[in-house]
Every structure is written in C-alpha cells, then in structure tokens.
XYZ file of C-alpha atoms in Angstrom:
485
model
C -1.858 36.401 1.174
C 1.328 35.019 2.653
C 4.073 32.660 1.582
C 5.065 30.030 4.116
C 8.067 27.770 3.809
C 7.243 24.082 3.994
C 9.316 23.035 7.013
C 9.137 19.247 6.912
C 12.443 17.531 6.252
C 10.493 14.896 4.381
C 9.659 16.966 1.308
C 10.844 15.692 -2.064
C 10.778 18.933 -4.027
C 11.567 22.371 -2.720
C 8.549 24.627 -3.081
C 6.815 27.642 -1.639
C 3.429 27.011 -0.065
C 0.982 29.901 -0.212
C -1.936 30.680 2.057
C -4.504 33.339 1.338
C -7.607 34.714 3.009
C -8.843 36.480 -0.122
C -11.747 34.672 -1.831
C -13.154 35.037 -5.335
C -16.658 33.767 -4.598
C -18.980 34.629 -1.694
C -20.089 31.960 0.792
C -23.299 30.065 -0.046
C -26.540 31.337 1.464
C -28.226 27.977 1.975
C -29.711 26.622 5.174
C -32.101 23.955 6.335
C -32.714 20.681 4.520
C -34.843 19.081 1.829
C -35.969 15.459 1.745
C -34.965 13.300 -1.201
C -37.610 10.904 -2.403
C -36.846 7.230 -1.738
C -36.777 5.055 -4.854
C -35.613 1.712 -6.188
C -32.347 1.784 -8.148
C -31.622 -0.410 -11.141
C -28.644 -2.755 -10.903
C -26.239 -1.927 -13.705
C -23.917 -4.907 -13.330
C -22.733 -7.647 -10.952
C -19.059 -8.608 -10.599
C -16.479 -10.078 -8.256
C -14.483 -6.894 -7.647
C -15.632 -3.281 -8.030
C -12.828 -0.717 -8.168
C -13.988 2.839 -7.507
C -11.607 5.374 -9.030
C -9.345 4.913 -12.046
C -6.234 6.696 -10.812
C -2.859 4.960 -10.411
C -4.053 2.813 -7.503
C -7.341 1.955 -9.200
C -5.658 0.964 -12.448
C -3.211 -1.283 -10.618
C -5.974 -2.827 -8.491
C -8.264 -3.557 -11.435
C -5.415 -4.999 -13.533
C -4.120 -7.175 -10.692
C -7.560 -8.484 -9.710
C -8.391 -9.349 -13.318
C -5.000 -11.018 -13.800
C -5.778 -13.099 -10.705
C -8.979 -14.353 -12.345
C -11.631 -11.995 -10.965
C -14.480 -10.411 -12.914
C -13.636 -6.734 -12.414
C -15.485 -3.470 -13.047
C -13.786 -0.092 -12.664
C -15.795 3.100 -12.158
C -14.102 6.366 -13.216
C -15.673 9.828 -13.096
C -13.502 11.373 -15.849
C -12.984 10.354 -19.486
C -9.610 8.666 -19.014
C -7.566 6.528 -16.657
C -4.520 7.577 -14.682
C -5.939 10.093 -12.234
C -3.457 12.748 -11.200
C -0.699 11.193 -13.323
C -2.688 11.999 -16.474
C -5.717 14.229 -15.900
C -3.797 16.007 -13.139
C -0.656 16.383 -15.302
C 1.495 15.033 -12.447
C 3.587 13.315 -15.094
C 6.701 13.264 -12.916
C 6.667 9.754 -11.436
C 8.478 9.672 -8.114
C 11.231 7.283 -7.060
C 10.884 3.542 -7.607
C 14.440 2.648 -6.570
C 16.048 2.499 -3.141
C 19.141 4.492 -2.278
C 21.402 1.795 -3.730
C 19.587 1.906 -7.057
C 17.614 -1.330 -6.590
C 14.238 -1.375 -8.350
C 11.867 -2.001 -5.425
C 8.496 -0.865 -6.856
C 7.792 -3.246 -9.719
C 4.755 -5.361 -10.622
C 2.116 -3.224 -12.312
C 4.408 -0.188 -12.125
C 7.201 -1.825 -14.052
C 4.944 -3.391 -16.666
C 3.168 -0.067 -17.156
C 6.375 1.858 -17.832
C 7.925 -0.947 -19.899
C 4.923 -0.748 -22.214
C 5.313 2.985 -22.776
C 6.935 4.011 -26.100
C 10.554 5.180 -25.580
C 9.825 8.707 -26.809
C 7.186 9.063 -24.050
C 9.633 8.373 -21.197
C 12.337 10.750 -19.959
C 14.678 9.568 -17.217
C 18.133 8.181 -16.433
C 19.346 4.892 -17.941
C 19.355 1.882 -15.639
C 23.151 1.989 -15.488
C 22.901 5.324 -13.633
C 20.410 4.230 -10.964
C 22.067 4.621 -7.578
C 24.982 6.626 -9.007
C 26.631 9.259 -6.800
C 28.746 10.680 -9.601
C 28.599 14.486 -9.167
C 28.193 15.142 -12.895
C 25.318 12.684 -13.199
C 23.565 13.806 -10.030
C 23.868 17.455 -11.065
C 22.368 16.703 -14.489
C 19.533 14.496 -13.250
C 18.929 16.602 -10.163
C 17.788 19.414 -12.435
C 15.443 16.932 -14.086
C 13.754 15.805 -10.837
C 15.329 12.365 -10.726
C 18.312 12.700 -8.389
C 17.947 13.382 -4.680
C 20.423 13.633 -1.816
C 23.226 13.258 -4.347
C 21.952 9.921 -5.699
C 20.412 9.243 -9.128
C 17.001 7.539 -8.880
C 14.537 5.909 -11.265
C 11.926 8.681 -11.243
C 10.973 9.293 -14.888
C 8.659 11.829 -16.479
C 6.017 10.326 -18.784
C 3.794 11.614 -21.581
C 0.321 11.900 -19.985
C -1.615 11.185 -23.174
C 0.330 7.988 -23.799
C -0.239 7.035 -20.161
C -3.995 7.344 -20.647
C -3.953 4.975 -23.608
C -1.455 2.627 -22.001
C -3.546 2.178 -18.856
C -6.732 1.746 -20.854
C -5.266 -0.959 -23.077
C -3.647 -2.831 -20.167
C -6.969 -3.035 -18.353
C -8.968 -4.001 -21.423
C -6.466 -6.722 -22.281
C -6.779 -8.051 -18.723
C -10.569 -8.222 -19.117
C -11.598 -5.268 -16.934
C -14.960 -3.624 -17.592
C -14.301 0.142 -17.635
C -17.122 2.610 -16.957
C -16.170 6.222 -17.710
C -18.185 9.342 -16.816
C -19.548 7.650 -13.694
C -19.207 9.002 -10.155
C -19.249 6.538 -7.257
C -21.560 8.275 -4.783
C -21.930 5.853 -1.877
C -21.276 2.249 -0.915
C -24.026 -0.310 -0.427
C -23.593 -1.675 3.105
C -25.379 -4.693 4.549
C -24.600 -6.134 7.982
C -21.340 -4.213 8.236
C -20.012 -5.297 4.845
C -19.791 -3.568 1.463
C -21.879 -5.287 -1.199
C -21.393 -2.778 -4.020
C -21.762 0.909 -4.768
C -24.313 3.389 -6.031
C -22.944 5.523 -8.856
C -24.243 8.514 -10.786
C -24.064 8.978 -14.564
C -26.143 10.411 -17.399
C -28.355 7.338 -16.843
C -29.101 8.559 -13.324
C -28.408 6.549 -10.172
C -27.562 2.895 -10.712
C -26.018 0.132 -8.628
C -22.907 -1.971 -9.161
C -22.951 -5.114 -7.036
C -19.700 -6.830 -6.072
C -18.243 -9.382 -3.684
C -15.444 -6.959 -2.790
C -15.201 -3.176 -3.242
C -11.804 -1.483 -3.589
C -11.823 2.205 -2.626
C -9.301 4.003 -4.825
C -11.106 7.340 -4.898
C -8.050 9.072 -3.440
C -10.141 10.735 -0.748
C -11.622 7.671 0.914
C -15.119 8.546 -0.252
C -16.355 4.955 -0.058
C -14.935 3.954 3.320
C -15.832 7.331 4.870
C -19.435 7.131 3.692
C -19.586 3.574 5.009
C -18.696 4.849 8.475
C -15.164 3.430 8.643
C -12.553 5.068 10.858
C -10.219 7.605 9.284
C -7.700 10.322 10.166
C -7.496 13.869 8.826
C -4.561 15.343 10.782
C -2.084 17.268 8.637
C 0.990 19.445 9.042
C -0.133 22.945 8.136
C 2.091 24.631 5.575
C 3.626 21.364 4.366
C 3.667 20.952 0.595
C 2.257 17.445 1.011
C -1.024 18.819 2.323
C -1.725 21.622 -0.135
C -3.682 21.843 -3.409
C -2.933 23.115 -6.900
C -3.866 22.789 -10.538
C -0.983 21.826 -12.817
C -0.405 23.114 -16.335
C 2.052 22.781 -19.204
C 3.559 25.508 -21.382
C 4.843 24.811 -24.898
C 7.383 26.439 -27.172
C 10.125 26.491 -24.548
C 13.769 25.431 -24.361
C 14.145 23.692 -21.011
C 17.846 22.933 -21.505
C 18.503 26.647 -21.899
C 16.387 27.431 -18.835
C 18.239 24.857 -16.713
C 21.672 26.044 -17.858
C 20.750 29.642 -17.033
C 19.405 28.938 -13.548
C 22.463 26.815 -12.701
C 24.973 29.382 -14.002
C 23.232 32.471 -12.655
C 21.612 31.641 -9.289
C 21.520 35.292 -8.240
C 19.564 36.186 -11.357
C 17.225 33.276 -10.641
C 16.576 34.673 -7.164
C 15.817 38.075 -8.668
C 13.425 36.515 -11.172
C 11.598 34.592 -8.440
C 11.251 37.683 -6.262
C 9.931 39.626 -9.233
C 7.457 36.841 -10.014
C 6.128 36.779 -6.477
C 5.767 40.546 -6.527
C 3.861 40.567 -9.816
C 1.800 37.384 -9.493
C 1.526 36.782 -5.750
C 1.432 33.027 -6.051
C 4.512 31.874 -7.978
C 6.011 28.614 -9.225
C 9.096 27.739 -11.288
C 8.892 25.003 -13.957
C 9.920 21.357 -14.003
C 10.974 19.322 -16.997
C 8.428 17.224 -18.881
C 8.919 14.269 -21.195
C 9.965 16.726 -23.942
C 12.533 19.566 -23.846
C 10.090 21.960 -25.540
C 7.334 21.552 -22.935
C 7.585 22.889 -19.360
C 5.603 21.451 -16.467
C 4.248 23.748 -13.775
C 2.829 21.869 -10.809
C 1.110 25.115 -9.864
C 1.639 27.228 -6.752
C 0.786 25.037 -3.764
C -2.099 26.601 -1.828
C -2.729 25.615 1.769
C -5.566 26.362 4.169
C -8.124 24.941 1.703
C -9.921 21.597 1.784
C -10.450 19.187 -1.107
C -13.614 18.049 0.681
C -15.156 21.525 0.392
C -16.615 22.369 -3.015
C -16.119 26.117 -2.510
C -12.457 25.640 -1.575
C -11.905 23.456 -4.629
C -13.558 26.055 -6.824
C -11.340 28.758 -5.306
C -8.166 26.851 -6.189
C -9.342 26.359 -9.772
C -10.198 30.055 -10.233
C -6.808 31.133 -8.937
C -4.905 28.473 -10.873
C -6.376 29.232 -14.277
C -5.576 32.898 -13.829
C -2.080 32.004 -12.680
C -1.440 29.786 -15.693
C -1.832 32.680 -18.094
C 0.013 35.014 -15.744
C 2.977 32.654 -15.487
C 3.073 32.137 -19.236
C 3.222 35.872 -19.841
C 5.762 36.469 -17.055
C 8.142 33.740 -18.191
C 7.835 34.747 -21.848
C 8.855 38.296 -20.919
C 11.535 37.489 -18.318
C 12.948 33.957 -18.450
C 15.655 32.561 -20.787
C 14.278 29.688 -22.842
C 10.708 30.986 -22.645
C 10.836 33.667 -25.357
C 8.329 31.774 -27.540
C 6.277 30.204 -24.759
C 2.523 29.671 -25.063
C -0.167 28.175 -22.827
C -0.675 24.577 -23.880
C -2.931 22.792 -21.393
C -4.231 22.987 -17.850
C -5.040 19.888 -15.829
C -8.607 18.619 -15.839
C -8.175 17.288 -12.308
C -7.363 19.276 -9.190
C -4.016 18.410 -7.597
C -5.095 17.055 -4.225
C -2.514 15.648 -1.838
C -4.441 14.875 1.331
C -7.990 14.617 2.632
C -8.623 11.408 4.610
C -6.451 8.460 5.630
C -7.947 5.087 6.523
C -7.963 3.862 10.097
C -6.729 0.397 9.238
C -5.910 -2.901 10.886
C -2.266 -1.984 10.302
C -0.501 1.342 9.859
C 2.691 2.733 8.350
C 4.322 4.980 10.942
C 7.421 7.137 11.025
C 8.696 5.448 14.178
C 9.164 2.269 12.145
C 11.076 3.793 9.215
C 14.436 2.936 10.709
C 13.684 -0.745 11.350
C 14.767 -2.018 7.947
C 12.926 -5.292 8.572
C 9.791 -6.532 6.788
C 6.457 -6.490 8.576
C 4.722 -9.794 9.094
C 2.080 -9.067 6.436
C 4.284 -7.317 3.866
C 2.706 -6.819 0.434
C 5.106 -4.244 -0.971
C 8.335 -2.337 -0.520
C 8.591 1.434 -0.833
C 11.731 3.566 -1.074
C 12.322 5.597 2.071
C 12.252 9.363 2.328
C 16.044 9.799 2.548
C 19.273 7.779 2.788
C 18.964 8.037 6.576
C 16.299 5.325 6.408
C 16.167 1.863 4.797
C 13.289 0.733 2.609
C 9.748 0.798 4.048
C 7.823 -2.475 4.311
C 4.124 -1.981 3.447
C 1.640 -4.098 5.458
C -1.523 -5.650 4.070
C -3.237 -4.346 7.196
C -2.769 -0.760 5.962
C -5.299 -1.586 3.228
C -7.896 -3.200 5.521
C -10.503 -1.164 7.471
C -10.614 -1.920 11.194
C -14.265 -2.961 11.279
C -15.786 -2.588 7.806
C -15.881 -5.817 5.773
C -16.168 -6.343 2.033
C -13.770 -3.504 1.250
C -10.076 -2.865 0.675
C -8.376 0.504 0.298
C -5.470 1.596 -1.899
C -3.840 4.834 -2.957
C -3.079 8.044 -1.124
C -5.662 7.367 1.592
C -4.232 4.123 3.015
C -3.652 3.732 6.737
C -0.524 5.663 7.742
C 0.551 8.597 9.878
C 0.835 12.127 8.500
C 4.602 11.909 7.975
C 4.468 8.601 6.112
C 1.660 9.961 3.962
C 4.175 12.433 2.492
C 5.645 9.682 0.319
C 3.011 6.920 0.436
C 0.680 9.222 -1.542
C 3.050 9.339 -4.538
C 2.148 7.654 -7.821
C 4.517 4.640 -7.569
C 3.309 3.936 -4.024
C -0.274 4.138 -5.287
C 0.621 1.592 -7.967
C 2.146 -0.583 -5.244
C -0.805 -0.496 -2.833
C -3.308 -0.774 -5.676
C -1.557 -3.890 -6.936
C -1.722 -5.468 -3.476
C -5.365 -4.509 -2.917
C -6.372 -5.915 -6.300
C -4.780 -9.255 -5.514
C -6.320 -9.340 -2.028
C -9.755 -8.527 -3.430
C -9.550 -11.194 -6.125
C -8.500 -13.869 -3.638
C -11.238 -12.872 -1.179
C -13.875 -13.048 -3.917
C -12.599 -16.403 -5.152
C -12.383 -17.947 -1.692
C -15.674 -16.499 -0.481
C -14.054 -14.871 2.557
C -13.681 -11.338 3.827
C -10.593 -9.463 2.621
C -9.177 -9.418 6.166
C -9.264 -13.221 6.227
C -7.199 -13.767 3.078
C -3.891 -15.473 3.789
C -1.020 -13.031 3.343
C 1.151 -15.864 2.011
C -1.390 -16.330 -0.806
C -1.374 -12.606 -1.542
C 2.426 -12.545 -1.658
C 2.564 -15.595 -3.928
C 0.151 -14.022 -6.406
C 1.928 -10.660 -6.245
C 5.225 -12.355 -7.095
C 3.612 -14.173 -10.020
C 2.586 -10.721 -11.302
C 6.114 -9.333 -11.042
C 6.027 -7.575 -7.664
C 9.215 -7.182 -5.631
C 8.997 -8.373 -1.998
C 11.303 -9.304 0.854
C 12.442 -12.907 1.044
C 9.738 -15.194 2.419
C 12.085 -16.460 5.129
C 12.406 -12.965 6.600
C 8.610 -12.564 6.693
C 7.874 -16.080 7.915
C 10.226 -15.486 10.816
C 7.712 -12.925 12.118
C 4.719 -15.273 12.223
C 4.164 -14.587 15.900
C 3.351 -10.972 15.185
C -0.150 -9.729 14.438
C -1.243 -9.659 10.806
C -4.435 -8.538 9.137
C -5.866 -12.053 8.920
C -5.823 -12.313 12.716
C-alpha cells in the first residue's frame, strides 16, 4: 500500500489518495461463454422521455422534462432518489456561486435547496457569498464552503430530507418513478435509441420512449449503444478515485475544528498515527449537524468502477475502515470522545468511469475565455479565481452519432481536467436540467435531440429559473458551430 499526493492544482479539497496492491478476494476462475436464450420482452410502459438513473442529474432532467410538458419515466436501481448526494452520503454540495458571489447555478438546483427545511441546510448566509473577510473565510473554510479566501454558496444538506425532497418534486411534476429497477441496455433501431431494457423482480421488461436521457453516471446507456467515449484519467488525482462515505454520530465538530486550528502540530501527529494504525486514513468534514461528522472515506485509486471485483474490494476495505476510524477518533481526537458508527453509504463513491464523446466538449484550454459558447445551456463556477465562469454547451450533452439520446451528469463530454469540477453535484443538476428540457422539446417537436433549437432550450430553461448569459452575447456567436448543425 502507498499514499500518493493528488498533484492536480484543480482539486477542491485536500486529501490523500491511496493505492494498494493487496486484495481481499481472489480473482474469478471463469472462462469461456454461455449462450443466453433469446426471448420476447414485455413492454412495461411507453412515454415521451425515459431518464435512466435517479441521481442529481437524473432528478433534474426528469423534473425539467415534465415541467416542459413531457410524459416522463425515471428508472432508479436503488430505493431513493439523489444518487451520491443521498445514497452516497456526499451531502456536501459544491459551489454554486462564482468568485464574486453571484449565484450562477440555479434552476432545479435553487428550487431544490429552497424547498429544503432550514434545519436540513448548513451553509453561509447570502450576505456572505463572495466575502473575502478573513474571519468569515476562516470560519467557513473549516466548513467546506470557502475556497481561495472567498466564501461560496456550497452548503451541506441532510441526505434523508434530500431523498424526500427530490421524490416529492418529481411526483408533483408528474414524473413516473420506478425504484428497484436497473437499466441494463438501450433499445437501438437504425442508429437511434427507442427505449431501454431494465431488470427488476419482474424480470426483464422494456420501457419505450421518444428520447432517452442517460444519467447513469457511468454512461452505461450510451456506451452499450456503441457511442464514442473517453476514459483517460490522471492517475493519483482525487477526482478519479473511489471510496465509500460514512457518518459518525455523538461528536462535537466545533470542538474538533477549534482543536485542529489551534494545534496544527498535534493534528499532524494524529494524522501520522492514524495512517500508521489504519493504513488508509481520512479526517472528517462537517455535516448538516454539529453532532454528526462526515467521512468521505479514504480515496482509493488504481481500481475501476466498471470492474465488479474492484468495486467489491473498495466496499470491503471501506466498511472495515469505518469501524476502525470510529474507534481511532474516539480514542484520540478531541470532540470524538462519545463517537459511534451511525451509517455507511449504500452507494459507492465513484468519480470517473466514462465521458461521452459529444458534438461539443468542455476543455481546459477554453476556461480563460470568459465568453459564452454559441449553444450555452448553463453556467458553471470555475475551478479558481484565475478563471472566469465556464459556459456549458448543449453539444456536450449530445452524442456525436447516436440519435434519440441525451447525456447528463458526471459523464458529459469534457476533457479530464474539466471533469474534475463538472462531475460535482451542482454541475450534475445543471446539465440534467438542460438535458431534460432538450429531451422534452425533441419529443414534442418530433425531432432528434441534436436538431432542437438552442434558443428554444434557453427560453425554456429561463422559464424554469435557470441562470444564463445574456441572449445578445450568445446570438453574437451565431456563425460558430452548435449542436443543431
């Protein structure tokens, strides 16, 4: 086992990344093939838009498409909505403001958080967004919502309330939700998606749709349809590692934070001791409550979230480490004297597997432009104050050749560097919102998603509360290539 320092300047949170060659299970002994019997599959339902995956992007896509008038069905393999933000316990929601404190990720994201009960949201007041006051940045920096000396809107939310909130928003919008159902492969005819096959306790059934939105997080639908995708990663970078998160109760996070700020040398000693005793080691983050600590889990690299044995390995290690961390912190860390294991995540913390090869692409070379792309459907905060906001193109959601499908979430079309922040929950809300609108308009107009007018998408997004660049700035770039062309 070895600890490697993530060396990308584009990391949001400082963290060790661990790589290990030791395995807890032997390799499988299979070989050869078996033939599966061909059979007819019952059609479960027919709809305008099928959203596959109920994580942040899928929730936003289903809500937006339904709000735009589409008949929407969402397929989710777990028993709740929210994906990594809920089942993965990634309750820290990254930045939704730019470096001046302007709220740039809105739409579904804003409505979702506005609907949360106040006691389920922990973060700075709006008056502090963009503040460079040293006292405020020091306070909020220790609560994962101030970066580069600037306070940001990056709250921590109660995961159980998020599950209910997402569910009720989608039901109110008229979305059909199907839990405990795993989208296994798309139905492709003449180069276009016509629906998906999914597995459940009922067996294999089909969901037919005019447009499919792949929000699986790993690009399962577009990959199995034969669409282009990229898998290049930066080895050792925190953005391309895996972990299982957990929460520990009975703590005093204010005491912990005060201690680590006042006694940094003692903190270093504690961390060295933890690594020595546990091997993999992680310090806690705040949650939505001061008596609950969030551990995002030691980040483990060199393992693939597309390999079932690798995924199993991470889970085995992580569940052992949860109890080990609880014991270690209870015995050694101020504020953890009465700590107890509360909950481990039901979903594996996956950061990267595939990225779509799209009509358009978000690339690092364009971060410094500060101008909107011709087919802008969203605005993301940049990685640091060195860069302006990032304009998100509709083309990053559209496969190069595959029709009948749009893509949203952490697997959109972008380079490896841009993926480091475009995979975050607010950005998944943003791209999901745009994909949902594009899918609804394509279904309504009877055209392929690539042929939908970007002006129509932008108009509908604005009507649903999204924040976009001024139309005049986008219209001035009409001569440039957009997805519809």
